[in-house]
CSV table of C-alpha atoms and ligand atoms in Angstrom, one decimal:
chain,number,residue,atom,x,y,z
A,723,MET,CA,-3.5,13.3,17.3
A,724,SER,CA,-0.8,13.3,20.1
A,725,ASP,CA,0.2,11.9,23.0
A,726,GLU,CA,-0.2,14.9,25.2
A,727,LYS,CA,-3.9,14.1,25.3
A,728,ILE,CA,-4.6,17.3,23.3
A,729,SER,CA,-8.2,17.8,22.6
A,730,LEU,CA,-9.4,17.7,19.0
A,731,GLN,CA,-12.5,19.6,20.0
A,732,SER,CA,-11.2,22.0,22.6
A,733,ALA,CA,-13.3,25.0,23.4
A,734,ILE,CA,-10.2,27.0,22.8
A,735,CYS,CA,-10.1,28.1,19.0
A,736,PRO,CA,-6.9,27.3,17.2
A,737,MET,CA,-4.8,30.0,15.8
A,738,PRO,CA,-5.4,29.7,12.1
A,739,LEU,CA,-2.3,28.8,10.2
A,740,SER,CA,-1.4,30.5,7.1
A,741,HIS,CA,-0.6,28.2,3.9
A,742,THR,CA,2.8,30.1,3.9
A,743,ASP,CA,3.8,29.1,7.2
A,744,GLN,CA,6.4,26.3,7.7
A,745,ILE,CA,6.6,23.8,10.5
A,746,VAL,CA,8.6,24.9,13.4
A,747,ILE,CA,10.0,23.0,16.5
A,748,GLY,CA,7.3,24.4,18.7
A,749,HIS,CA,4.4,22.5,16.4
A,750,GLY,CA,5.8,19.3,18.4
A,751,SER,CA,5.9,21.0,21.7
A,752,GLY,CA,2.7,19.4,22.6
A,753,GLY,CA,1.4,22.5,23.7
A,754,ARG,CA,-0.8,25.3,22.0
A,755,MET,CA,1.1,25.2,18.5
A,756,THR,CA,0.6,21.3,18.1
A,757,HIS,CA,-3.1,22.2,19.3
A,758,ASP,CA,-3.4,24.6,16.4
A,759,LEU,CA,-1.6,22.5,13.8
A,760,ILE,CA,-3.7,19.3,14.7
A,761,GLN,CA,-7.0,21.3,14.8
A,762,SER,CA,-6.0,23.1,11.6
A,763,VAL,CA,-4.5,20.4,9.5
A,764,PHE,CA,-5.4,16.8,10.8
A,765,ALA,CA,-8.6,17.3,12.6
A,766,LYS,CA,-10.2,19.2,9.7
A,767,GLN,CA,-9.8,16.3,7.4
A,768,PHE,CA,-10.0,13.4,9.4
A,769,SER,CA,-12.8,14.1,12.0
A,770,ASN,CA,-14.9,11.1,13.0
A,771,PRO,CA,-16.7,9.7,16.2
A,772,ALA,CA,-13.9,7.7,17.3
A,773,LEU,CA,-11.0,10.2,16.6
A,774,ASP,CA,-13.1,12.9,18.3
A,775,GLN,CA,-13.2,10.9,21.7
A,776,ASN,CA,-10.1,13.1,22.4
A,777,ASN,CA,-8.8,10.2,24.9
A,778,ASP,CA,-5.2,8.5,24.8
A,779,ALA,CA,-6.4,5.9,22.6
A,780,ALA,CA,-9.5,5.4,20.5
A,781,SER,CA,-12.4,3.1,21.4
A,782,LEU,CA,-13.7,1.0,18.4
A,783,ASN,CA,-16.8,-0.8,17.6
A,784,ILE,CA,-16.0,-3.9,15.9
A,785,PRO,CA,-19.1,-4.5,13.4
A,786,SER,CA,-18.2,-7.5,12.0
A,787,LEU,CA,-17.9,-9.3,15.5
A,788,SER,CA,-21.4,-9.7,15.4
A,789,GLN,CA,-21.4,-11.2,12.1
A,790,SER,CA,-19.5,-14.1,12.6
A,791,CYS,CA,-15.8,-12.6,12.9
A,792,GLN,CA,-13.6,-14.0,15.6
A,793,ARG,CA,-10.1,-12.5,14.3
A,794,ILE,CA,-8.6,-9.4,13.5
A,795,ALA,CA,-5.8,-8.4,10.9
A,796,VAL,CA,-3.2,-5.7,12.1
A,797,SER,CA,-0.5,-4.3,9.9
A,798,THR,CA,1.9,-1.3,10.1
A,799,ASP,CA,4.1,0.6,7.6
A,800,CYS,CA,6.5,3.1,7.5
A,801,HIS,CA,6.8,5.3,4.6
A,802,ILE,CA,9.9,7.6,3.5
A,803,VAL,CA,9.4,7.8,-0.2
A,804,SER,CA,11.3,10.5,-2.1
A,805,PRO,CA,9.9,12.7,-3.5
A,806,LEU,CA,6.9,13.5,-1.4
A,807,PHE,CA,4.8,14.0,-4.7
A,808,PHE,CA,5.1,11.8,-7.6
A,809,PRO,CA,3.0,11.1,-10.8
A,810,GLY,CA,-0.2,9.4,-9.9
A,811,GLY,CA,0.1,10.1,-5.9
A,812,ASP,CA,2.0,11.1,-2.7
A,813,ILE,CA,3.4,9.7,0.6
A,814,GLY,CA,-0.1,10.2,1.8
A,815,ARG,CA,-2.0,8.2,-0.5
A,816,LEU,CA,0.8,5.6,-0.5
A,817,ALA,CA,0.7,5.7,3.4
A,818,VAL,CA,-3.1,4.9,3.6
A,819,CYS,CA,-3.2,2.5,0.6
A,820,GLY,CA,0.1,0.4,1.5
A,821,THR,CA,-1.7,-0.2,5.1
A,822,VAL,CA,-5.2,-0.9,3.6
A,823,ASN,CA,-3.8,-3.2,1.3
A,824,ASP,CA,-1.7,-5.2,3.7
A,825,VAL,CA,-4.6,-5.8,6.0
A,826,SER,CA,-6.6,-6.9,3.0
A,827,MET,CA,-4.1,-9.5,1.7
A,828,LEU,CA,-5.3,-11.9,4.5
A,829,GLY,CA,-8.6,-11.5,3.1
A,830,ALA,CA,-9.5,-9.0,5.9
A,831,LYS,CA,-11.9,-6.2,5.7
A,832,PRO,CA,-10.0,-3.1,6.5
A,833,HIS,CA,-11.8,-0.7,9.0
A,834,TYR,CA,-9.5,1.8,11.1
A,835,LEU,CA,-6.0,3.4,10.7
A,836,THR,CA,-3.9,5.2,12.9
A,837,ALA,CA,-0.9,7.7,11.5
A,838,GLY,CA,2.0,9.0,12.9
A,839,PHE,CA,3.7,11.7,11.3
A,840,ILE,CA,7.4,13.0,11.7
A,841,LEU,CA,7.9,16.4,10.5
A,842,GLU,CA,11.3,18.3,9.9
A,843,GLU,CA,11.4,21.9,10.9
A,844,GLY,CA,10.9,24.1,7.9
A,845,PHE,CA,8.4,21.7,6.2
A,846,ALA,CA,5.9,23.8,4.3
A,847,ILE,CA,2.6,23.8,6.1
A,848,SER,CA,0.7,24.3,2.6
A,849,ASP,CA,2.5,20.5,1.7
A,850,LEU,CA,1.2,19.1,4.8
A,851,ILE,CA,-2.4,20.3,4.1
A,852,LYS,CA,-2.2,18.7,0.3
A,853,ILE,CA,-1.0,15.4,1.7
A,854,VAL,CA,-3.1,15.2,4.6
A,855,ALA,CA,-6.2,15.9,2.1
A,856,SER,CA,-4.7,13.2,-0.1
A,857,MET,CA,-4.7,10.6,2.9
A,858,LYS,CA,-8.6,11.8,3.4
A,859,GLN,CA,-9.5,11.1,-0.3
A,860,ALA,CA,-7.7,7.7,-0.2
A,861,ALA,CA,-9.3,6.7,3.1
A,862,ASP,CA,-12.5,8.0,1.8
A,863,GLU,CA,-12.2,5.6,-1.5
A,864,ALA,CA,-11.1,2.5,0.8
A,865,VAL,CA,-14.3,3.3,3.3
A,866,VAL,CA,-11.6,3.3,6.2
A,867,GLN,CA,-11.3,5.9,9.1
A,868,ILE,CA,-8.2,7.3,10.6
A,869,VAL,CA,-9.1,7.0,14.3
A,870,ALA,CA,-5.9,7.8,16.1
A,871,GLY,CA,-2.5,9.4,15.3
A,872,ASP,CA,0.5,11.4,16.8
A,873,THR,CA,2.6,14.2,15.4
A,874,LYS,CA,6.5,14.8,16.1
A,875,VAL,CA,8.7,17.6,14.7
A,876,VAL,CA,12.5,17.3,14.6
A,877,GLU,CA,15.1,19.9,13.8
A,878,LYS,CA,16.2,21.0,10.2
A,879,GLY,CA,18.3,18.5,8.9
A,880,LYS,CA,17.1,15.6,11.1
A,881,ALA,CA,14.8,14.3,8.6
A,882,ASP,CA,13.7,14.8,5.0
A,883,GLY,CA,10.7,16.7,5.2
A,884,LEU,CA,7.8,14.1,6.1
A,885,PHE,CA,7.6,10.5,7.2
A,886,ILE,CA,4.4,8.7,7.8
A,887,THR,CA,3.7,5.5,9.6
A,888,THR,CA,0.5,3.9,9.3
A,889,THR,CA,-1.3,1.3,11.2
A,890,GLY,CA,-4.1,-0.5,10.0
A,891,VAL,CA,-6.9,-2.8,11.7
A,892,GLY,CA,-9.3,-5.1,9.8
A,893,PHE,CA,-11.9,-7.9,10.4
A,894,ILE,CA,-11.3,-11.4,9.1
A,895,PRO,CA,-14.8,-12.9,8.2
A,896,ASP,CA,-14.8,-16.6,9.8
A,897,GLY,CA,-13.7,-19.6,7.5
A,898,ARG,CA,-11.5,-17.4,5.7
A,899,GLU,CA,-7.9,-18.9,5.4
A,900,ILE,CA,-5.7,-16.9,3.2
A,901,GLY,CA,-1.7,-16.6,3.6
A,902,GLY,CA,1.5,-17.1,1.9
A,903,GLU,CA,1.7,-20.8,3.3
A,904,TYR,CA,-1.4,-21.9,1.3
A,905,ALA,CA,-0.5,-22.1,-2.3
A,906,GLN,CA,-1.1,-25.6,-3.3
A,907,ASP,CA,-0.1,-28.0,-6.5
A,908,GLY,CA,-2.4,-27.0,-9.4
A,909,ASP,CA,-3.2,-23.4,-8.1
A,910,GLN,CA,-3.4,-20.8,-10.9
A,911,ILE,CA,-1.5,-17.4,-10.2
A,912,MET,CA,-2.9,-14.1,-11.4
A,913,VAL,CA,-1.8,-10.6,-11.1
A,914,SER,CA,-4.4,-7.8,-11.2
A,915,GLY,CA,-2.4,-5.5,-14.0
A,916,THR,CA,0.7,-3.9,-15.3
A,917,LEU,CA,4.2,-4.5,-13.3
A,918,GLY,CA,6.5,-1.9,-12.1
A,919,ASP,CA,4.6,1.5,-12.8
A,920,HIS,CA,5.1,2.7,-9.2
A,921,GLY,CA,8.9,2.2,-9.1
A,922,ILE,CA,9.4,3.8,-12.3
A,923,ALA,CA,6.8,6.5,-11.5
A,924,VAL,CA,9.0,7.8,-8.4
A,925,LEU,CA,12.3,7.4,-10.3
A,926,ALA,CA,11.0,9.7,-13.0
A,927,ALA,CA,9.7,12.2,-10.3
A,928,ARG,CA,13.3,12.4,-9.0
A,929,GLY,CA,14.7,13.1,-12.4
A,930,ASP,CA,16.9,9.8,-12.7
A,931,LEU,CA,15.6,8.7,-15.9
A,932,GLY,CA,17.1,11.3,-17.9
A,933,PHE,CA,14.0,11.4,-20.2
A,934,GLU,CA,10.4,12.4,-20.2
A,935,THR,CA,7.9,9.7,-19.5
A,936,THR,CA,4.2,9.6,-18.8
A,937,ILE,CA,4.2,6.5,-16.5
A,938,GLN,CA,2.2,7.0,-13.3
A,939,SER,CA,2.5,5.2,-10.1
A,940,ASP,CA,-0.4,2.7,-9.6
A,941,VAL,CA,-0.9,3.4,-5.8
A,942,ALA,CA,-4.6,2.3,-5.0
A,943,PRO,CA,-6.8,0.8,-2.3
A,944,LEU,CA,-7.1,-2.6,-3.3
A,945,ASN,CA,-10.0,-3.7,-0.9
A,946,HIS,CA,-13.0,-3.3,-3.1
A,947,LEU,CA,-11.3,-5.3,-5.7
A,948,ILE,CA,-10.4,-7.9,-3.3
A,949,ASP,CA,-13.9,-8.1,-2.1
A,950,LEU,CA,-15.2,-8.8,-5.6
A,951,LEU,CA,-12.4,-11.6,-6.2
A,952,LEU,CA,-13.3,-13.2,-2.9
A,953,SER,CA,-17.1,-13.2,-3.6
A,954,ALA,CA,-16.4,-15.1,-7.0
A,955,ALA,CA,-13.3,-17.5,-5.8
A,956,PRO,CA,-14.0,-17.9,-2.0
A,957,HIS,CA,-11.3,-20.7,-1.9
A,958,THR,CA,-8.6,-18.3,-2.8
A,959,HIS,CA,-5.5,-19.6,-1.1
A,960,VAL,CA,-2.9,-16.5,-1.3
A,961,LEU,CA,-3.0,-12.8,-1.9
A,962,ARG,CA,-0.2,-10.7,-1.6
A,963,ASP,CA,0.7,-7.3,-3.1
A,964,PRO,CA,4.1,-7.2,-4.9
A,965,THR,CA,5.4,-4.2,-3.2
A,966,ARG,CA,9.2,-3.7,-2.6
A,967,GLY,CA,11.3,-6.4,-4.4
A,968,GLY,CA,8.6,-6.6,-6.9
A,969,LEU,CA,6.7,-9.9,-8.3
A,970,ALA,CA,9.8,-11.9,-8.4
A,971,THR,CA,10.7,-11.4,-4.8
A,972,THR,CA,6.9,-11.8,-3.6
A,973,LEU,CA,6.5,-15.1,-5.4
A,974,ASN,CA,9.7,-16.4,-4.1
A,975,GLU,CA,8.3,-15.6,-0.3
A,976,ILE,CA,5.5,-17.6,-1.3
A,977,ALA,CA,7.2,-20.3,-3.0
A,978,VAL,CA,9.3,-20.8,0.2
A,979,GLN,CA,6.2,-20.4,2.8
A,980,SER,CA,4.2,-23.1,1.0
A,981,GLN,CA,7.2,-25.2,-0.2
A,982,VAL,CA,6.0,-25.3,-3.6
A,983,GLY,CA,7.5,-24.6,-7.0
A,984,ILE,CA,6.3,-21.8,-9.1
A,985,LEU,CA,6.2,-21.6,-13.0
A,986,LEU,CA,5.5,-18.2,-14.7
A,987,GLN,CA,5.1,-17.8,-18.2
A,988,GLU,CA,7.1,-14.6,-19.5
A,989,GLN,CA,4.8,-14.1,-22.3
A,990,GLU,CA,1.8,-13.3,-19.9
A,991,LEU,CA,3.4,-11.0,-17.7
A,992,PRO,CA,1.8,-7.5,-18.2
A,993,VAL,CA,4.3,-4.7,-18.4
A,994,ARG,CA,3.6,-1.2,-20.3
A,995,ASP,CA,5.6,-0.4,-23.1
A,996,GLU,CA,7.0,2.7,-21.5
A,997,VAL,CA,8.0,0.8,-18.1
A,998,ARG,CA,9.8,-1.7,-20.4
A,999,ALA,CA,11.7,0.9,-22.4
A,1000,ALA,CA,12.6,2.7,-18.8
A,1001,CYS,CA,13.9,-0.6,-17.4
A,1002,ASN,CA,15.9,-1.4,-20.6
A,1003,ILE,CA,17.7,1.8,-20.3
A,1004,LEU,CA,18.4,1.5,-16.5
A,1005,GLY,CA,19.5,-2.2,-16.6
A,1006,PHE,CA,16.4,-2.9,-14.5
A,1007,ASP,CA,14.0,-5.9,-14.7
A,1008,PRO,CA,10.5,-5.1,-14.4
A,1009,LEU,CA,9.7,-8.1,-12.5
A,1010,TYR,CA,11.7,-6.7,-9.6
A,1011,VAL,CA,10.3,-3.1,-9.8
A,1012,ALA,CA,7.7,-2.0,-6.9
A,1013,ASN,CA,4.0,-2.0,-7.4
A,1014,GLU,CA,1.7,0.0,-5.0
A,1015,GLY,CA,-1.8,-1.2,-6.7
A,1016,LYS,CA,-1.5,-4.6,-7.5
A,1017,VAL,CA,-2.3,-7.9,-6.2
A,1018,ILE,CA,-1.0,-11.5,-6.7
A,1019,ALA,CA,-4.0,-14.2,-6.1
A,1020,ILE,CA,-3.4,-17.7,-6.1
A,1021,VAL,CA,-6.6,-19.6,-6.6
A,1022,PRO,CA,-7.6,-23.3,-7.0
A,1023,ALA,CA,-7.9,-24.1,-11.0
A,1024,ALA,CA,-11.8,-24.7,-10.5
A,1025,GLU,CA,-12.2,-20.9,-9.6
A,1026,ALA,CA,-9.4,-19.3,-11.7
A,1027,GLU,CA,-11.9,-18.1,-14.4
A,1028,GLU,CA,-14.3,-16.7,-12.0
A,1029,ALA,CA,-11.5,-15.1,-10.2
A,1030,LEU,CA,-10.1,-13.6,-13.3
A,1031,SER,CA,-13.4,-11.8,-14.3
A,1032,ALA,CA,-14.3,-10.7,-11.1
A,1033,MET,CA,-10.8,-8.7,-11.1
A,1034,ARG,CA,-11.3,-7.4,-14.7
A,1035,SER,CA,-15.0,-6.1,-13.6
A,1036,HIS,CA,-13.1,-3.5,-11.3
A,1037,PRO,CA,-11.0,-0.5,-12.8
A,1038,TYR,CA,-8.0,-1.8,-10.9
A,1039,GLY,CA,-8.3,-5.0,-12.0
A,1040,LYS,CA,-9.0,-4.3,-15.6
A,1041,ASP,CA,-5.6,-5.8,-16.9
A,1042,ALA,CA,-5.6,-9.0,-14.8
A,1043,ARG,CA,-3.9,-11.9,-16.1
A,1044,ILE,CA,-3.4,-15.5,-15.3
A,1045,ILE,CA,0.5,-15.6,-15.2
A,1046,GLY,CA,1.4,-19.0,-14.1
A,1047,LYS,CA,0.8,-22.0,-12.0
A,1048,VAL,CA,2.0,-23.7,-9.0
A,1049,ASN,CA,3.8,-27.2,-9.1
A,1050,SER,CA,4.7,-29.6,-6.3
A,1051,THR,CA,8.5,-29.1,-7.4
A,1052,PRO,CA,10.9,-27.7,-7.4
A,1053,ALA,CA,9.9,-26.5,-3.9
A,1054,GLY,CA,10.7,-23.0,-3.0
A,1055,ARG,CA,11.8,-22.1,-6.2
A,1056,VAL,CA,10.3,-19.7,-9.0
A,1057,LEU,CA,11.2,-20.4,-12.7
A,1058,LEU,CA,10.2,-18.5,-15.5
A,1059,LYS,CA,9.6,-20.0,-19.2
A,1060,THR,CA,10.7,-17.3,-21.5
A,1061,THR,CA,9.1,-16.2,-24.7
A,1062,ILE,CA,11.9,-18.4,-26.6
A,1063,GLY,CA,10.7,-21.4,-24.7
A,1064,ALA,CA,13.7,-21.6,-22.2
A,1065,THR,CA,13.2,-22.1,-18.6
A,1066,ARG,CA,15.5,-20.2,-15.9
A,1067,VAL,CA,15.3,-19.5,-12.2
A,1068,LEU,CA,13.6,-16.5,-11.0
A,1069,ASP,CA,15.7,-15.5,-7.9
A,1070,MET,CA,14.7,-12.9,-5.0
A,1071,LEU,CA,15.8,-9.2,-5.3
A,1072,SER,CA,19.4,-9.3,-3.9
A,1073,GLY,CA,20.5,-5.8,-2.5
A,1074,SER,CA,18.5,-2.7,-3.0
A,1075,MET,CA,17.6,-1.8,-6.5
A,1076,LEU,CA,15.9,1.4,-5.7
A,1077,PRO,CA,16.1,3.1,-2.2
A,1078,ARG,CA,13.2,5.3,-0.9
A,1079,ILE,CA,10.3,3.8,-3.4
A,1080,CYS,CA,7.8,3.6,-0.4
B,2553,LIG,MG1,2.4,-6.4,1.6
């Protein structure tokens, strides 16, 4: 788990860490204390044959290469969410799911993750243990392994508790061509569920709402949902998770990449009443609020009904909806047909609406 070649299965037993302990600078020294931290917290949860090789890098089996797979997908993500724990999740679940989802958005099957931890001196070991257990739980749900990692410690005041960087590797089955550049005139656009839950849940956890809410983050690994979707709609053109910048920004990116027009139906956009109410009070538009467990799928019209049924058959897609369609014009633009029948341009998010949301 470190660049100092520290054995995960050393013959020397680690000094047991107490749950009342805090991170100290020595935990990042690369010496005995780092070893103890790795053994007691990380190896305890993440142990697997690839990680336990104890070398500078993990040597990985590529199960899909024998099954007509020539390409891999790689993605990396830094996580700086504040607070570290929020309704429905924590930074650990977010770090695993965010990377699993980004790899899945190419139609790849994620297999392996790496994780880098930047810890601030004074951080509670008990919180680290909770976060690492949450990562393990999310990795088990996604059926991915964490195969390499690194731990560094910075002085008190030089970071905000904990930052996590994750990198993911997945395998792209041959013949699969999914990306933001493939949307075509006539395609149907669907979203797997309600919009804006994550961003509002994190704001609520910060106490920034000024009122009580039951909104939970939607943070979840979407790879199994996407497997179902692609079995039902194998010619899916685009998959993308509308994270920072929300649905509106993500669709603008796709409209530009594919040089197509996108027309959304406002009445079809799924937004929870509580999220809408919070957005009204704060002056936010839920179409720009971050999601961490939703996917936008752009599918040929002939496969749209099958795709929708497949998404709805999975717990993370039960509220899936067709929300609009792709047109040839206006190229690079997203238009919203409002509930009163007017049409307006839906632009990208400008500036930063909600900092440190993921
Ligand atoms: Mg993404």
